[in-house]
Tab-separated table of N, CA and C in Angstrom:
chain	number	residue	atom	x	y	z
A	1250	MET	N	29.292	-235.741	-38.327
A	1250	MET	CA	28.685	-235.157	-39.507
A	1250	MET	C	27.240	-234.736	-39.244
A	1251	PRO	N	26.462	-235.510	-38.487
A	1251	PRO	CA	25.084	-235.058	-38.226
A	1251	PRO	C	25.030	-233.688	-37.555
A	1252	ASN	N	25.974	-233.389	-36.667
A	1252	ASN	CA	25.992	-232.077	-36.015
A	1252	ASN	C	26.229	-230.964	-37.028
A	1253	VAL	N	27.145	-231.192	-37.951
A	1253	VAL	CA	27.440	-230.186	-38.972
A	1253	VAL	C	26.218	-229.965	-39.852
A	1254	LEU	N	25.566	-231.053	-40.251
A	1254	LEU	CA	24.373	-230.936	-41.090
A	1254	LEU	C	23.270	-230.179	-40.369
A	1255	ALA	N	23.045	-230.512	-39.106
A	1255	ALA	CA	21.989	-229.855	-38.333
A	1255	ALA	C	22.285	-228.369	-38.132
A	1256	GLU	N	23.524	-228.048	-37.788
A	1256	GLU	CA	23.897	-226.644	-37.577
A	1256	GLU	C	23.786	-225.839	-38.867
A	1257	ALA	N	24.236	-226.417	-39.973
A	1257	ALA	CA	24.180	-225.705	-41.252
A	1257	ALA	C	22.736	-225.457	-41.669
A	1258	ALA	N	21.875	-226.451	-41.490
A	1258	ALA	CA	20.464	-226.282	-41.844
A	1258	ALA	C	19.798	-225.251	-40.933
A	1259	ARG	N	20.094	-225.316	-39.650
A	1259	ARG	CA	19.497	-224.385	-38.689
A	1259	ARG	C	19.911	-222.945	-38.979
A	1260	ASP	N	21.188	-222.752	-39.328
A	1260	ASP	CA	21.710	-221.410	-39.573
A	1260	ASP	C	21.436	-220.911	-40.994
A	1261	GLY	N	20.901	-221.772	-41.833
A	1261	GLY	CA	20.657	-221.387	-43.220
A	1261	GLY	C	21.927	-221.287	-44.047
A	1262	ASN	N	22.974	-221.981	-43.632
A	1262	ASN	CA	24.249	-221.971	-44.348
A	1262	ASN	C	24.200	-223.065	-45.421
A	1263	TRP	N	23.612	-222.724	-46.555
A	1263	TRP	CA	23.341	-223.727	-47.574
A	1263	TRP	C	24.601	-224.218	-48.276
A	1264	LEU	N	25.614	-223.388	-48.371
A	1264	LEU	CA	26.864	-223.847	-48.987
A	1264	LEU	C	27.536	-224.904	-48.116
A	1265	LEU	N	27.592	-224.664	-46.824
A	1265	LEU	CA	28.169	-225.654	-45.913
A	1265	LEU	C	27.349	-226.937	-45.936
A	1266	LEU	N	26.031	-226.805	-45.941
A	1266	LEU	CA	25.156	-227.975	-45.988
A	1266	LEU	C	25.379	-228.762	-47.279
A	1267	ALA	N	25.450	-228.063	-48.408
A	1267	ALA	CA	25.668	-228.734	-49.693
A	1267	ALA	C	27.020	-229.438	-49.727
A	1268	CYS	N	28.045	-228.790	-49.201
A	1268	CYS	CA	29.380	-229.401	-49.176
A	1268	CYS	C	29.405	-230.634	-48.281
A	1269	ALA	N	28.775	-230.545	-47.123
A	1269	ALA	CA	28.754	-231.684	-46.203
A	1269	ALA	C	27.997	-232.860	-46.812
A	1270	VAL	N	26.860	-232.592	-47.451
A	1270	VAL	CA	26.078	-233.666	-48.079
A	1270	VAL	C	26.846	-234.269	-49.255
A	1271	ALA	N	27.473	-233.426	-50.073
A	1271	ALA	CA	28.256	-233.930	-51.208
A	1271	ALA	C	29.431	-234.783	-50.733
A	1272	ALA	N	30.124	-234.327	-49.692
A	1272	ALA	CA	31.252	-235.094	-49.152
A	1272	ALA	C	30.776	-236.420	-48.576
A	1273	LEU	N	29.643	-236.393	-47.906
A	1273	LEU	CA	29.081	-237.619	-47.340
A	1273	LEU	C	28.685	-238.594	-48.446
A	1274	GLY	N	28.102	-238.075	-49.527
A	1274	GLY	CA	27.740	-238.921	-50.661
A	1274	GLY	C	28.958	-239.539	-51.322
A	1275	LEU	N	29.988	-238.726	-51.544
A	1275	LEU	CA	31.231	-239.238	-52.130
A	1275	LEU	C	31.844	-240.301	-51.230
A	1276	PHE	N	31.852	-240.035	-49.935
A	1276	PHE	CA	32.394	-240.990	-48.973
A	1276	PHE	C	31.634	-242.313	-49.046
A	1277	ALA	N	30.303	-242.244	-49.098
A	1277	ALA	CA	29.485	-243.459	-49.123
A	1277	ALA	C	29.754	-244.284	-50.376
A	1278	VAL	N	29.787	-243.633	-51.528
A	1278	VAL	CA	30.031	-244.350	-52.785
A	1278	VAL	C	31.415	-244.992	-52.773
A	1279	CYS	N	32.424	-244.228	-52.411
A	1279	CYS	CA	33.793	-244.759	-52.382
A	1279	CYS	C	33.932	-245.877	-51.353
A	1280	ALA	N	33.283	-245.729	-50.208
A	1280	ALA	CA	33.366	-246.759	-49.168
A	1280	ALA	C	32.784	-248.077	-49.651
A	1281	VAL	N	31.659	-248.028	-50.345
A	1281	VAL	CA	31.041	-249.257	-50.854
A	1281	VAL	C	31.943	-249.906	-51.896
A	1282	VAL	N	32.419	-249.131	-52.855
A	1282	VAL	CA	33.274	-249.680	-53.915
A	1282	VAL	C	34.568	-250.240	-53.330
A	1283	LEU	N	35.197	-249.509	-52.429
A	1283	LEU	CA	36.450	-249.976	-51.828
A	1283	LEU	C	36.233	-251.223	-50.975
A	1284	THR	N	35.130	-251.289	-50.259
A	1284	THR	CA	34.844	-252.470	-49.439
A	1284	THR	C	34.652	-253.703	-50.308
A	1285	VAL	N	33.834	-253.574	-51.345
A	1285	VAL	CA	33.572	-254.714	-52.233
A	1285	VAL	C	34.861	-255.149	-52.929
A	1286	THR	N	35.629	-254.199	-53.430
A	1286	THR	CA	36.886	-254.527	-54.111
A	1286	THR	C	37.871	-255.191	-53.157
A	1287	ASP	N	37.971	-254.679	-51.948
A	1287	ASP	CA	38.898	-255.254	-50.968
A	1287	ASP	C	38.488	-256.674	-50.599
A	1288	LEU	N	37.204	-256.906	-50.432
A	1288	LEU	CA	36.743	-258.255	-50.089
A	1288	LEU	C	36.979	-259.238	-51.231
A	1289	ARG	N	36.807	-258.793	-52.463
A	1289	ARG	CA	36.974	-259.676	-53.619
A	1289	ARG	C	38.433	-259.871	-54.024
A	1290	GLU	N	39.198	-258.790	-54.047
A	1290	GLU	CA	40.536	-258.825	-54.638
A	1290	GLU	C	41.672	-258.566	-53.657
A	1291	HIS	N	41.351	-258.213	-52.428
A	1291	HIS	CA	42.359	-257.881	-51.407
A	1291	HIS	C	43.287	-256.759	-51.862
A	1292	ARG	N	42.684	-255.738	-52.445
A	1292	ARG	CA	43.434	-254.548	-52.839
A	1292	ARG	C	42.492	-253.348	-52.830
A	1293	LEU	N	43.077	-252.175	-52.713
A	1293	LEU	CA	42.319	-250.921	-52.738
A	1293	LEU	C	42.858	-250.083	-53.895
A	1294	PRO	N	42.096	-249.972	-54.981
A	1294	PRO	CA	42.594	-249.274	-56.174
A	1294	PRO	C	42.889	-247.796	-55.919
A	1295	ASN	N	43.990	-247.336	-56.502
A	1295	ASN	CA	44.388	-245.930	-56.381
A	1295	ASN	C	43.315	-244.979	-56.895
A	1296	GLU	N	42.589	-245.400	-57.933
A	1296	GLU	CA	41.560	-244.533	-58.503
A	1296	GLU	C	40.519	-244.157	-57.456
A	1297	TRP	N	40.131	-245.122	-56.633
A	1297	TRP	CA	39.072	-244.875	-55.649
A	1297	TRP	C	39.599	-244.232	-54.380
A	1298	THR	N	40.777	-244.639	-53.911
A	1298	THR	CA	41.327	-243.960	-52.728
A	1298	THR	C	41.706	-242.524	-53.084
A	1299	GLY	N	42.196	-242.327	-54.298
A	1299	GLY	CA	42.521	-240.974	-54.755
A	1299	GLY	C	41.287	-240.102	-54.900
A	1300	MET	N	40.215	-240.684	-55.444
A	1300	MET	CA	38.970	-239.937	-55.577
A	1300	MET	C	38.418	-239.555	-54.209
A	1301	LEU	N	38.513	-240.481	-53.265
A	1301	LEU	CA	38.039	-240.204	-51.910
A	1301	LEU	C	38.841	-239.073	-51.281
A	1302	ALA	N	40.154	-239.111	-51.438
A	1302	ALA	CA	41.011	-238.082	-50.831
A	1302	ALA	C	40.912	-236.746	-51.563
A	1303	ALA	N	41.104	-236.761	-52.876
A	1303	ALA	CA	41.103	-235.503	-53.634
A	1303	ALA	C	39.713	-234.877	-53.671
A	1304	GLY	N	38.719	-235.698	-53.969
A	1304	GLY	CA	37.353	-235.175	-54.011
A	1304	GLY	C	36.902	-234.670	-52.658
A	1305	GLY	N	37.192	-235.451	-51.627
A	1305	GLY	CA	36.833	-235.027	-50.277
A	1305	GLY	C	37.570	-233.774	-49.861
A	1306	GLY	N	38.859	-233.688	-50.215
A	1306	GLY	CA	39.637	-232.498	-49.876
A	1306	GLY	C	39.083	-231.240	-50.525
A	1307	VAL	N	38.697	-231.347	-51.795
A	1307	VAL	CA	38.141	-230.184	-52.500
A	1307	VAL	C	36.779	-229.804	-51.928
A	1308	ILE	N	35.906	-230.793	-51.768
A	1308	ILE	CA	34.553	-230.506	-51.277
A	1308	ILE	C	34.592	-229.978	-49.850
A	1309	LEU	N	35.346	-230.642	-48.991
A	1309	LEU	CA	35.427	-230.183	-47.605
A	1309	LEU	C	36.162	-228.849	-47.512
A	1310	GLY	N	37.120	-228.627	-48.397
A	1310	GLY	CA	37.794	-227.328	-48.445
A	1310	GLY	C	36.829	-226.205	-48.782
A	1311	LEU	N	35.913	-226.457	-49.712
A	1311	LEU	CA	34.871	-225.471	-50.007
A	1311	LEU	C	33.977	-225.256	-48.793
A	1312	GLY	N	33.720	-226.343	-48.070
A	1312	GLY	CA	32.931	-226.223	-46.845
A	1312	GLY	C	33.619	-225.353	-45.808
A	1313	CYS	N	34.941	-225.366	-45.806
A	1313	CYS	CA	35.691	-224.496	-44.882
A	1313	CYS	C	35.433	-223.028	-45.187
A	1314	LEU	N	35.290	-222.707	-46.466
A	1314	LEU	CA	35.023	-221.321	-46.853
A	1314	LEU	C	33.664	-220.845	-46.355
A	1315	ALA	N	32.739	-221.777	-46.204
A	1315	ALA	CA	31.382	-221.420	-45.807
A	1315	ALA	C	31.165	-221.480	-44.305
A	1316	SER	N	32.156	-221.904	-43.567
A	1316	SER	CA	31.996	-222.114	-42.131
A	1316	SER	C	32.603	-220.971	-41.327
A	1317	ASP	N	31.976	-220.665	-40.199
A	1317	ASP	CA	32.534	-219.663	-39.283
A	1317	ASP	C	33.856	-220.138	-38.689
A	1318	THR	N	34.006	-221.449	-38.588
A	1318	THR	CA	35.231	-222.043	-38.046
A	1318	THR	C	36.063	-222.642	-39.177
A	1319	GLY	N	36.089	-221.945	-40.307
A	1319	GLY	CA	36.717	-222.469	-41.514
A	1319	GLY	C	38.177	-222.834	-41.370
A	1320	TRP	N	38.976	-221.951	-40.761
A	1320	TRP	CA	40.403	-222.249	-40.626
A	1320	TRP	C	40.634	-223.409	-39.676
A	1321	THR	N	39.837	-223.492	-38.626
A	1321	THR	CA	39.959	-224.622	-37.697
A	1321	THR	C	39.652	-225.921	-38.423
A	1322	ARG	N	38.589	-225.921	-39.210
A	1322	ARG	CA	38.226	-227.117	-39.987
A	1322	ARG	C	39.306	-227.441	-41.020
A	1323	PHE	N	39.813	-226.412	-41.690
A	1323	PHE	CA	40.826	-226.631	-42.726
A	1323	PHE	C	42.075	-227.277	-42.144
A	1324	TRP	N	42.614	-226.699	-41.067
A	1324	TRP	CA	43.832	-227.254	-40.480
A	1324	TRP	C	43.564	-228.593	-39.814
A	1325	GLY	N	42.358	-228.793	-39.303
A	1325	GLY	CA	41.992	-230.103	-38.774
A	1325	GLY	C	41.980	-231.154	-39.871
A	1326	MET	N	41.451	-230.767	-41.043
A	1326	MET	CA	41.404	-231.673	-42.185
A	1326	MET	C	42.819	-232.030	-42.648
A	1327	ILE	N	43.667	-231.033	-42.818
A	1327	ILE	CA	45.043	-231.274	-43.268
A	1327	ILE	C	45.813	-232.086	-42.223
A	1328	GLY	N	45.718	-231.672	-40.980
A	1328	GLY	CA	46.412	-232.383	-39.904
A	1328	GLY	C	45.894	-233.792	-39.715
A	1329	GLY	N	44.578	-233.950	-39.797
A	1329	GLY	CA	43.986	-235.278	-39.646
A	1329	GLY	C	44.452	-236.239	-40.720
A	1330	GLY	N	44.482	-235.752	-41.963
A	1330	GLY	CA	44.970	-236.593	-43.050
A	1330	GLY	C	46.424	-236.982	-42.857
A	1331	ALA	N	47.235	-236.028	-42.435
A	1331	ALA	CA	48.667	-236.289	-42.235
A	1331	ALA	C	48.907	-237.249	-41.076
A	1332	VAL	N	48.202	-237.049	-39.972
A	1332	VAL	CA	48.387	-237.910	-38.792
A	1332	VAL	C	47.967	-239.341	-39.099
A	1333	TYR	N	46.784	-239.499	-39.697
A	1333	TYR	CA	46.287	-240.850	-39.992
A	1333	TYR	C	47.183	-241.527	-41.035
A	1334	LEU	N	47.614	-240.787	-42.040
A	1334	LEU	CA	48.515	-241.334	-43.058
A	1334	LEU	C	49.828	-241.784	-42.434
A	1335	ALA	N	50.408	-240.957	-41.581
A	1335	ALA	CA	51.679	-241.300	-40.931
A	1335	ALA	C	51.528	-242.525	-40.037
A	1336	LEU	N	50.442	-242.589	-39.285
A	1336	LEU	CA	50.199	-243.740	-38.418
A	1336	LEU	C	50.081	-245.025	-39.235
A	1337	MET	N	49.322	-244.964	-40.316
A	1337	MET	CA	49.151	-246.149	-41.156
A	1337	MET	C	50.462	-246.540	-41.843
A	1338	LEU	N	51.268	-245.562	-42.224
A	1338	LEU	CA	52.554	-245.860	-42.848
A	1338	LEU	C	53.480	-246.568	-41.865
A	1339	VAL	N	53.515	-246.100	-40.638
A	1339	VAL	CA	54.336	-246.756	-39.610
A	1339	VAL	C	53.859	-248.190	-39.400
A	1340	LEU	N	52.551	-248.379	-39.298
A	1340	LEU	CA	52.019	-249.735	-39.116
A	1340	LEU	C	52.335	-250.621	-40.315
A	1341	HIS	N	52.259	-250.074	-41.511
A	1341	HIS	CA	52.591	-250.831	-42.717
A	1341	HIS	C	54.059	-251.255	-42.705
A	1342	LEU	N	54.937	-250.345	-42.341
A	1342	LEU	CA	56.367	-250.660	-42.327
A	1342	LEU	C	56.719	-251.664	-41.238
A	1343	LEU	N	55.998	-251.632	-40.132
A	1343	LEU	CA	56.275	-252.562	-39.037
A	1343	LEU	C	55.675	-253.939	-39.271
A	1344	SER	N	54.502	-254.008	-39.886
A	1344	SER	CA	53.804	-255.290	-39.988
A	1344	SER	C	54.164	-256.065	-41.249
A	1345	ARG	N	54.130	-255.413	-42.394
A	1345	ARG	CA	54.439	-256.019	-43.691
A	1345	ARG	C	53.489	-257.146	-44.105
A	1346	THR	N	52.546	-257.535	-43.284
A	1346	THR	CA	51.585	-258.564	-43.679
A	1346	THR	C	50.179	-258.052	-43.422
A	1347	GLY	N	49.325	-258.199	-44.401
A	1347	GLY	CA	47.927	-257.854	-44.218
A	1347	GLY	C	47.582	-256.398	-44.455
A	1348	MET	N	48.563	-255.524	-44.436
A	1348	MET	CA	48.281	-254.106	-44.651
A	1348	MET	C	49.190	-253.588	-45.755
A	1349	GLY	N	48.570	-253.198	-46.862
A	1349	GLY	CA	49.345	-252.697	-47.986
A	1349	GLY	C	49.310	-251.184	-48.065
A	1350	MET	N	49.904	-250.665	-49.126
A	1350	MET	CA	49.937	-249.215	-49.313
A	1350	MET	C	48.551	-248.646	-49.601
A	1351	GLY	N	47.651	-249.467	-50.126
A	1351	GLY	CA	46.275	-249.008	-50.320
A	1351	GLY	C	45.624	-248.655	-48.995
A	1352	ASP	N	45.904	-249.456	-47.977
A	1352	ASP	CA	45.383	-249.166	-46.639
A	1352	ASP	C	45.979	-247.874	-46.087
A	1353	VAL	N	47.244	-247.647	-46.376
A	1353	VAL	CA	47.913	-246.421	-45.921
A	1353	VAL	C	47.251	-245.204	-46.563
A	1354	LYS	N	47.036	-245.269	-47.885
A	1354	LYS	CA	46.406	-244.152	-48.594
A	1354	LYS	C	44.965	-243.953	-48.139
A	1355	LEU	N	44.272	-245.048	-47.876
A	1355	LEU	CA	42.905	-244.942	-47.363
A	1355	LEU	C	42.898	-244.258	-46.002
A	1356	GLY	N	43.875	-244.562	-45.168
A	1356	GLY	CA	43.981	-243.906	-43.866
A	1356	GLY	C	44.126	-242.403	-43.997
A	1357	GLY	N	44.924	-241.966	-44.954
A	1357	GLY	CA	45.071	-240.529	-45.187
A	1357	GLY	C	43.765	-239.883	-45.602
A	1358	ALA	N	43.032	-240.561	-46.481
A	1358	ALA	CA	41.740	-240.026	-46.930
A	1358	ALA	C	40.737	-239.973	-45.783
A	1359	LEU	N	40.695	-241.033	-44.987
A	1359	LEU	CA	39.769	-241.047	-43.846
A	1359	LEU	C	40.132	-239.972	-42.832
A	1360	GLY	N	41.427	-239.723	-42.683
A	1360	GLY	CA	41.876	-238.673	-41.779
A	1360	GLY	C	41.409	-237.290	-42.202
A	1361	LEU	N	41.310	-237.053	-43.516
A	1361	LEU	CA	40.787	-235.772	-44.002
A	1361	LEU	C	39.365	-235.542	-43.506
A	1362	TYR	N	38.538	-236.556	-43.684
A	1362	TYR	CA	37.132	-236.440	-43.288
A	1362	TYR	C	36.996	-236.295	-41.776
A	1363	ALA	N	37.665	-237.173	-41.048
A	1363	ALA	CA	37.546	-237.136	-39.585
A	1363	ALA	C	38.151	-235.861	-39.013
A	1364	GLY	N	39.277	-235.420	-39.551
A	1364	GLY	CA	39.910	-234.195	-39.072
A	1364	GLY	C	39.071	-232.964	-39.342
A	1365	TRP	N	38.325	-232.961	-40.444
A	1365	TRP	CA	37.435	-231.845	-40.761
A	1365	TRP	C	36.361	-231.693	-39.689
A	1366	LEU	N	35.937	-232.816	-39.136
A	1366	LEU	CA	34.921	-232.780	-38.079
A	1366	LEU	C	35.511	-232.365	-36.742
A	1367	GLY	N	36.802	-232.612	-36.531
A	1367	GLY	CA	37.461	-232.226	-35.285
A	1367	GLY	C	38.435	-233.298	-34.833
A	1368	TRP	N	39.356	-232.899	-33.965
A	1368	TRP	CA	40.383	-233.824	-33.492
A	1368	TRP	C	39.788	-234.961	-32.681
A	1369	ASP	N	38.700	-234.718	-31.966
A	1369	ASP	CA	38.062	-235.789	-31.210
A	1369	ASP	C	37.498	-236.849	-32.150
A	1370	HIS	N	36.958	-236.433	-33.288
A	1370	HIS	CA	36.461	-237.392	-34.274
A	1370	HIS	C	37.610	-238.180	-34.902
A	1371	LEU	N	38.727	-237.508	-35.131
A	1371	LEU	CA	39.894	-238.198	-35.680
A	1371	LEU	C	40.370	-239.278	-34.718
A	1372	PHE	N	40.492	-238.928	-33.449
A	1372	PHE	CA	40.917	-239.907	-32.451
A	1372	PHE	C	39.934	-241.072	-32.397
A	1373	GLY	N	38.643	-240.764	-32.413
A	1373	GLY	CA	37.627	-241.815	-32.403
A	1373	GLY	C	37.719	-242.718	-33.619
A	1374	ALA	N	37.964	-242.133	-34.792
A	1374	ALA	CA	38.081	-242.924	-36.015
A	1374	ALA	C	39.273	-243.867	-35.952
A	1375	ILE	N	40.378	-243.387	-35.415
A	1375	ILE	CA	41.573	-244.224	-35.302
A	1375	ILE	C	41.326	-245.365	-34.324
A	1376	VAL	N	40.721	-245.070	-33.197
A	1376	VAL	CA	40.443	-246.107	-32.195
A	1376	VAL	C	39.484	-247.150	-32.756
A	1377	VAL	N	38.397	-246.704	-33.370
A	1377	VAL	CA	37.397	-247.635	-33.901
A	1377	VAL	C	37.989	-248.502	-35.011
A	1378	ALA	N	38.898	-247.954	-35.801
A	1378	ALA	CA	39.499	-248.718	-36.896
A	1378	ALA	C	40.296	-249.915	-36.401
A	1379	PHE	N	40.804	-249.840	-35.189
A	1379	PHE	CA	41.656	-250.916	-34.690
A	1379	PHE	C	40.988	-251.772	-33.629
A	1380	VAL	N	39.701	-251.593	-33.434
A	1380	VAL	CA	38.982	-252.413	-32.442
A	1380	VAL	C	38.410	-253.628	-33.119
């Protein structure tokens, strides 16, 4: 994300910069709420995982319109969400303990953000999540 912010500011692409900052802000708020809720209640509410996914998808989708590499970012975002969601679903079905459907939905949302940045970021996010 820092690279996107720096490039957008340098190029004067204010729509891309605004979308990236808004998506980052939404991500930060949702991450804090989901972390606190998960630690207290061992669940991830649909309202917050849905807001992270839907809000992030809309904001980052607008960012695709403002980017020179918009289609690459768009398909990376869609593919990233699908890949991470599928991976988490397989892990949920295999493990059945400790990982619920909230984690699966969160994986899909995180995949949107990481995929928007690129496939290398998606791979890094998946690896870091399991270390």
